[in-house]
Coordinates of C-alpha atoms in Angstrom, one line a residue:
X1 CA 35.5 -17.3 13.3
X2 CA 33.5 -20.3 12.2
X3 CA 30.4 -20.2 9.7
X4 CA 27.3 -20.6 12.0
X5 CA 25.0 -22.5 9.6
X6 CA 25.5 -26.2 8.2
X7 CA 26.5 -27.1 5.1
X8 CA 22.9 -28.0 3.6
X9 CA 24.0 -28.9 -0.4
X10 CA 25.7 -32.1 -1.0
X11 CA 28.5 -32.5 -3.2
X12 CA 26.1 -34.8 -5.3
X13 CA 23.5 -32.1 -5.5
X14 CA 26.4 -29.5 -6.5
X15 CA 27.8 -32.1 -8.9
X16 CA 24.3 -32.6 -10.7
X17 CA 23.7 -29.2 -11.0
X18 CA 27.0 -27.7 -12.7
X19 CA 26.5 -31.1 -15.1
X20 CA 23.0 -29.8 -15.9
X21 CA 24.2 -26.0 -16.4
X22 CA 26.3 -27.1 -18.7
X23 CA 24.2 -29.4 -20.6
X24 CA 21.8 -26.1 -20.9
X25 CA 24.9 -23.8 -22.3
X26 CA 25.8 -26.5 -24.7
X27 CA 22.1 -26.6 -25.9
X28 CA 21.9 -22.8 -26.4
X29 CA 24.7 -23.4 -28.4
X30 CA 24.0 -25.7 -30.7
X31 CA 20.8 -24.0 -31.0
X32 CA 22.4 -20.8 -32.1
X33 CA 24.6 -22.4 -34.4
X34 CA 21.4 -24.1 -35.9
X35 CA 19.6 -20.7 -36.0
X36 CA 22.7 -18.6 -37.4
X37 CA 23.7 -21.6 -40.1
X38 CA 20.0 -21.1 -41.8
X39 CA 19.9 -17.8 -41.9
X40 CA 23.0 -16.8 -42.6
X41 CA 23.1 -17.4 -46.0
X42 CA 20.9 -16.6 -48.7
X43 CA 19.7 -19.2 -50.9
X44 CA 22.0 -18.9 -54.1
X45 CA 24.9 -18.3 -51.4
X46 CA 23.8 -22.1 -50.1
X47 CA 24.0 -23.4 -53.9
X48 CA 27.2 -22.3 -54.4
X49 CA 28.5 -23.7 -51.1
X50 CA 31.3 -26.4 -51.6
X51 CA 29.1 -28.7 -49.3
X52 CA 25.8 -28.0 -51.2
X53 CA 24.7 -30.7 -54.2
X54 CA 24.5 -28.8 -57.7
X55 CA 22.2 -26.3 -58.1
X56 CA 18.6 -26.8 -59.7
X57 CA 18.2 -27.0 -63.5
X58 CA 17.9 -23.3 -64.8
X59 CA 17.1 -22.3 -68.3
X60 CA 19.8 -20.6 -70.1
X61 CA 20.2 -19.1 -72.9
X62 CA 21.1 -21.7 -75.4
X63 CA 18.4 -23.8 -74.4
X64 CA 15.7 -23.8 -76.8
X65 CA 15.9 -20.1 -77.2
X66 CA 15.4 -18.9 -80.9

């Protein structure tokens, strides 16, 4: 048996398509990654990160303290 209708897509059309489905899944990605990255850590967790510069100046104890 043969398919009654005609192929109406072309393999351009197809080819433009997948290119821009994949496109969208590598956005979502990176947009997770964004989304998960800031709000994964808390913000003394991002100071003491390897990756992070030092932390802020914060008094201690044998700083002017009488």
């Amino acid at each position: 048996m043969s398919s009654r209708g005609k192929k109406k897509t072309t393999m351009a059309k197809l080819s433009r398509e997948s290119r821009l489905r994949e496109r969208r899944v590598e956005k979502e990605a990176r947009k997770r990654a964004r989304r998960d990255g800031a709000h994964g850590l808390s913000p003394e967790e991002r100071w003491l990160s390897p990756d992070s510069p030092s932390p802020p100046d914060s008094p201690t104890m044998d700083q002017g303290t009488v």
